[in-house]
Amino acid sequence: MVAEHLAMSAPQTGQALTLDDIVHRYGSALAIDHVTLEVQAGELVALLGPSGCGKTTLLRIVAGFIAQTSGKVVVGGRRIDELPPNRRDVGIVFQNYALFPHMSVAENVSYGLAARGTDKAAARRRVVEMLELVQMGHLAQRQTRELSGGQQQRVALARALAIEPRVLLLDEPFSALDKSLRLDMQIEIKRIQRSAGTTTLIVTHDQEEALGMADRVAVLSHGRLEQFDAPETVYDRPATFFVNQFVGSANVLAGRLEAVDGERAWVRLDDGGALWPTRAPLASAALKTGSAVVACVRPENLRLDAASPDDPATLGAHVELGMALGATLVHELRTGSGRPIKLSEPRSPGSQARAVATPVRVRPVAPEAVSVFAAP
Ligand SMILES: Nc1ncnc2c1ncn2[C@@H]1O[C@H](COP(=O)(O)OP(=O)(O)OP(=O)(O)O)[C@@H](O)[C@H]1O
Ligand SMILES: [Mg+2]
């Protein structure tokens, strides 16, 4: 979404970042469980996952603030594990900003430049440029403890970008910004990242942000990498039931795997015995015919048919609630056994929600829109 606003020139001056079989334990607690991630030079990768899944831990390992229990961190073909944080050429925006409290805004932004021996005039120009970028120029002389959360966040961004890092690590960098500034900053980060070719890892709770900004998305759960793919692939073809549940919303229907033939499979739903064609379960799941499965389909990938004639590929239900929400029409249905199903479709002028209690039949828009996983 954001990417559409941007020029696609990418000089690729960044460096590839490889996390090779990283494990991290805090005492006996396993926080990172054998994560391997290869980020290409100039690529923007979003780390997505629930609170406590290890996102910040992973960033801190790359930055050098904590030492992993085992595994390697490689930038541009060189191991950086042994280097102290200030020699890794990594820019980081922490989840809690972590500005230097006894310094002004401008001093915070110029700190990394001075440490790298940038000459004073050039450093001053760079500070002005960065503060303008984050719309903080007017507060350059302010002490950072006198700033709001959103202002501190912008200073932290300016400070990380000022040194033109080889790798940029952003931990919830926009969480304190309001919507329009957030969008501005998303576009700006993307622009800088593209034009400088900075390899970037961004942590965000906001799925739209992750899916919109990232070249690829890494989904983590309990310290494990569940899927690492393009945003569309993560959304359309979730690799695991966890990813299916965590990214976007999906209806989950229990059934049995009836047959598999190449890319296609058929699931007999417990509800009403409908037989749905689906995409074949992933080979890694190794599901046998007859095993208990769940068929998962997003609300926008279901279609409503009239109640008759009976078609085995459709599931019987009735309307529980229908809402016209401007551009979309949303229906909440109930199956015979009382299971709720959500369905959404684009609304055209004059199209009305169906009345409560109307009997309907439901089918997926295409077999590829239905993912099959072992019953959890
Ligand atoms: N210093 C620490 N000592 C012990 N355990 C820790 C420490 N820091 C984090 N943990 C634990 O490690 C796990 C991963 O934490 P981490 O901060 O990486 O999660 P996160 O994905 O960044 O979560 P959030 O989205 O809430 O920021 C959690 O279970 C957390 O409680
Ligand atoms: Mg965190």
mmCIF file with all atom_site columns, C-alpha atoms in Angstrom, residues 159-239:
data_model
loop_
_atom_site.group_PDB
_atom_site.id
_atom_site.type_symbol
_atom_site.label_atom_id
_atom_site.label_alt_id
_atom_site.label_comp_id
_atom_site.label_asym_id
_atom_site.label_entity_id
_atom_site.label_seq_id
_atom_site.pdbx_PDB_ins_code
_atom_site.Cartn_x
_atom_site.Cartn_y
_atom_site.Cartn_z
_atom_site.occupancy
_atom_site.B_iso_or_equiv
_atom_site.pdbx_formal_charge
_atom_site.auth_seq_id
_atom_site.auth_comp_id
_atom_site.auth_asym_id
_atom_site.auth_atom_id
_atom_site.pdbx_PDB_model_num
ATOM 1  C CA . ARG A 1 159 ? 19.271 9.793   15.473 1.00 0.00 ? 159 ARG A CA 1
ATOM 2  C CA . ALA A 1 160 ? 19.233 6.280   13.975 1.00 0.00 ? 160 ALA A CA 1
ATOM 3  C CA . LEU A 1 161 ? 19.029 7.551   10.394 1.00 0.00 ? 161 LEU A CA 1
ATOM 4  C CA . ALA A 1 162 ? 21.681 10.254  10.811 1.00 0.00 ? 162 ALA A CA 1
ATOM 5  C CA . ILE A 1 163 ? 24.590 7.804   10.729 1.00 0.00 ? 163 ILE A CA 1
ATOM 6  C CA . GLU A 1 164 ? 23.406 6.158   7.479  1.00 0.00 ? 164 GLU A CA 1
ATOM 7  C CA . PRO A 1 165 ? 23.681 2.705   9.023  1.00 0.00 ? 165 PRO A CA 1
ATOM 8  C CA . ARG A 1 166 ? 24.312 -0.472  7.034  1.00 0.00 ? 166 ARG A CA 1
ATOM 9  C CA . VAL A 1 167 ? 21.530 -2.123  8.952  1.00 0.00 ? 167 VAL A CA 1
ATOM 10 C CA . LEU A 1 168 ? 18.589 -0.285  10.481 1.00 0.00 ? 168 LEU A CA 1
ATOM 11 C CA . LEU A 1 169 ? 16.658 -1.879  13.353 1.00 0.00 ? 169 LEU A CA 1
ATOM 12 C CA . LEU A 1 170 ? 13.315 -0.371  14.264 1.00 0.00 ? 170 LEU A CA 1
ATOM 13 C CA . ASP A 1 171 ? 11.352 -1.637  17.278 1.00 0.00 ? 171 ASP A CA 1
ATOM 14 C CA . GLU A 1 172 ? 7.793  -0.278  17.113 1.00 0.00 ? 172 GLU A CA 1
ATOM 15 C CA . PRO A 1 173 ? 9.149  3.030   15.774 1.00 0.00 ? 173 PRO A CA 1
ATOM 16 C CA . PHE A 1 174 ? 5.775  4.668   15.166 1.00 0.00 ? 174 PHE A CA 1
ATOM 17 C CA . SER A 1 175 ? 3.743  3.423   18.133 1.00 0.00 ? 175 SER A CA 1
ATOM 18 C CA . ALA A 1 176 ? 3.437  6.863   19.745 1.00 0.00 ? 176 ALA A CA 1
ATOM 19 C CA . LEU A 1 177 ? 2.582  8.753   16.541 1.00 0.00 ? 177 LEU A CA 1
ATOM 20 C CA . ASP A 1 178 ? -0.879 9.723   15.434 1.00 0.00 ? 178 ASP A CA 1
ATOM 21 C CA . LYS A 1 179 ? -2.270 8.326   12.229 1.00 0.00 ? 179 LYS A CA 1
ATOM 22 C CA . SER A 1 180 ? -1.280 10.942  9.667  1.00 0.00 ? 180 SER A CA 1
ATOM 23 C CA . LEU A 1 181 ? 2.240  11.451  11.018 1.00 0.00 ? 181 LEU A CA 1
ATOM 24 C CA . ARG A 1 182 ? 2.554  7.687   11.189 1.00 0.00 ? 182 ARG A CA 1
ATOM 25 C CA . LEU A 1 183 ? 1.764  7.362   7.499  1.00 0.00 ? 183 LEU A CA 1
ATOM 26 C CA . ASP A 1 184 ? 4.213  10.180  6.671  1.00 0.00 ? 184 ASP A CA 1
ATOM 27 C CA . MET A 1 185 ? 6.931  8.408   8.638  1.00 0.00 ? 185 MET A CA 1
ATOM 28 C CA . GLN A 1 186 ? 6.163  5.036   7.064  1.00 0.00 ? 186 GLN A CA 1
ATOM 29 C CA . ILE A 1 187 ? 6.559  6.540   3.609  1.00 0.00 ? 187 ILE A CA 1
ATOM 30 C CA . GLU A 1 188 ? 9.670  8.449   4.649  1.00 0.00 ? 188 GLU A CA 1
ATOM 31 C CA . ILE A 1 189 ? 11.372 5.369   6.141  1.00 0.00 ? 189 ILE A CA 1
ATOM 32 C CA . LYS A 1 190 ? 10.522 3.413   3.036  1.00 0.00 ? 190 LYS A CA 1
ATOM 33 C CA . ARG A 1 191 ? 11.923 6.212   0.838  1.00 0.00 ? 191 ARG A CA 1
ATOM 34 C CA . ILE A 1 192 ? 15.172 6.517   2.788  1.00 0.00 ? 192 ILE A CA 1
ATOM 35 C CA . GLN A 1 193 ? 15.509 2.770   2.969  1.00 0.00 ? 193 GLN A CA 1
ATOM 36 C CA . ARG A 1 194 ? 15.017 2.451   -0.814 1.00 0.00 ? 194 ARG A CA 1
ATOM 37 C CA . SER A 1 195 ? 17.261 5.331   -1.815 1.00 0.00 ? 195 SER A CA 1
ATOM 38 C CA . ALA A 1 196 ? 20.090 4.438   0.560  1.00 0.00 ? 196 ALA A CA 1
ATOM 39 C CA . GLY A 1 197 ? 19.489 0.706   0.131  1.00 0.00 ? 197 GLY A CA 1
ATOM 40 C CA . THR A 1 198 ? 19.536 0.274   3.906  1.00 0.00 ? 198 THR A CA 1
ATOM 41 C CA . THR A 1 199 ? 18.819 -3.246  5.050  1.00 0.00 ? 199 THR A CA 1
ATOM 42 C CA . THR A 1 200 ? 16.021 -2.821  7.571  1.00 0.00 ? 200 THR A CA 1
ATOM 43 C CA . LEU A 1 201 ? 14.346 -4.947  10.219 1.00 0.00 ? 201 LEU A CA 1
ATOM 44 C CA . ILE A 1 202 ? 11.181 -3.429  11.629 1.00 0.00 ? 202 ILE A CA 1
ATOM 45 C CA . VAL A 1 203 ? 9.116  -4.744  14.515 1.00 0.00 ? 203 VAL A CA 1
ATOM 46 C CA . THR A 1 204 ? 5.492  -3.790  14.543 1.00 0.00 ? 204 THR A CA 1
ATOM 47 C CA . HIS A 1 205 ? 2.249  -4.957  16.126 1.00 0.00 ? 205 HIS A CA 1
ATOM 48 C CA . ASP A 1 206 ? 0.364  -3.311  13.308 1.00 0.00 ? 206 ASP A CA 1
ATOM 49 C CA . GLN A 1 207 ? -0.302 -5.936  10.647 1.00 0.00 ? 207 GLN A CA 1
ATOM 50 C CA . GLU A 1 208 ? -1.263 -3.442  7.978  1.00 0.00 ? 208 GLU A CA 1
ATOM 51 C CA . GLU A 1 209 ? 1.979  -1.607  8.603  1.00 0.00 ? 209 GLU A CA 1
ATOM 52 C CA . ALA A 1 210 ? 3.964  -4.853  8.334  1.00 0.00 ? 210 ALA A CA 1
ATOM 53 C CA . LEU A 1 211 ? 2.157  -6.059  5.229  1.00 0.00 ? 211 LEU A CA 1
ATOM 54 C CA . GLY A 1 212 ? 2.229  -2.615  3.598  1.00 0.00 ? 212 GLY A CA 1
ATOM 55 C CA . MET A 1 213 ? 5.842  -1.608  4.223  1.00 0.00 ? 213 MET A CA 1
ATOM 56 C CA . ALA A 1 214 ? 7.777  -4.848  4.095  1.00 0.00 ? 214 ALA A CA 1
ATOM 57 C CA . ASP A 1 215 ? 9.346  -6.661  1.157  1.00 0.00 ? 215 ASP A CA 1
ATOM 58 C CA . ARG A 1 216 ? 9.041  -9.803  3.264  1.00 0.00 ? 216 ARG A CA 1
ATOM 59 C CA . VAL A 1 217 ? 7.415  -10.602 6.578  1.00 0.00 ? 217 VAL A CA 1
ATOM 60 C CA . ALA A 1 218 ? 8.830  -12.933 9.231  1.00 0.00 ? 218 ALA A CA 1
ATOM 61 C CA . VAL A 1 219 ? 6.142  -14.291 11.545 1.00 0.00 ? 219 VAL A CA 1
ATOM 62 C CA . LEU A 1 220 ? 7.364  -15.441 14.956 1.00 0.00 ? 220 LEU A CA 1
ATOM 63 C CA . SER A 1 221 ? 5.636  -17.433 17.665 1.00 0.00 ? 221 SER A CA 1
ATOM 64 C CA . HIS A 1 222 ? 7.267  -18.516 20.937 1.00 0.00 ? 222 HIS A CA 1
ATOM 65 C CA . GLY A 1 223 ? 10.702 -17.688 19.565 1.00 0.00 ? 223 GLY A CA 1
ATOM 66 C CA . ARG A 1 224 ? 10.216 -19.812 16.448 1.00 0.00 ? 224 ARG A CA 1
ATOM 67 C CA . LEU A 1 225 ? 10.029 -18.621 12.852 1.00 0.00 ? 225 LEU A CA 1
ATOM 68 C CA . GLU A 1 226 ? 6.654  -19.761 11.512 1.00 0.00 ? 226 GLU A CA 1
ATOM 69 C CA . GLN A 1 227 ? 6.863  -18.245 8.034  1.00 0.00 ? 227 GLN A CA 1
ATOM 70 C CA . PHE A 1 228 ? 9.156  -15.915 6.070  1.00 0.00 ? 228 PHE A CA 1
ATOM 71 C CA . ASP A 1 229 ? 7.577  -14.793 2.809  1.00 0.00 ? 229 ASP A CA 1
ATOM 72 C CA . ALA A 1 230 ? 6.259  -11.900 0.769  1.00 0.00 ? 230 ALA A CA 1
ATOM 73 C CA . PRO A 1 231 ? 3.307  -10.142 2.451  1.00 0.00 ? 231 PRO A CA 1
ATOM 74 C CA . GLU A 1 232 ? 0.813  -11.479 -0.119 1.00 0.00 ? 232 GLU A CA 1
ATOM 75 C CA . THR A 1 233 ? 2.025  -15.027 0.411  1.00 0.00 ? 233 THR A CA 1
ATOM 76 C CA . VAL A 1 234 ? 1.756  -14.751 4.185  1.00 0.00 ? 234 VAL A CA 1
ATOM 77 C CA . TYR A 1 235 ? -1.782 -13.445 3.805  1.00 0.00 ? 235 TYR A CA 1
ATOM 78 C CA . ASP A 1 236 ? -2.981 -15.728 0.995  1.00 0.00 ? 236 ASP A CA 1
ATOM 79 C CA . ARG A 1 237 ? -1.089 -18.890 1.814  1.00 0.00 ? 237 ARG A CA 1
ATOM 80 C CA . PRO A 1 238 ? -0.345 -19.026 5.541  1.00 0.00 ? 238 PRO A CA 1
ATOM 81 C CA . ALA A 1 239 ? 2.184  -21.777 6.236  1.00 0.00 ? 239 ALA A CA 1
#
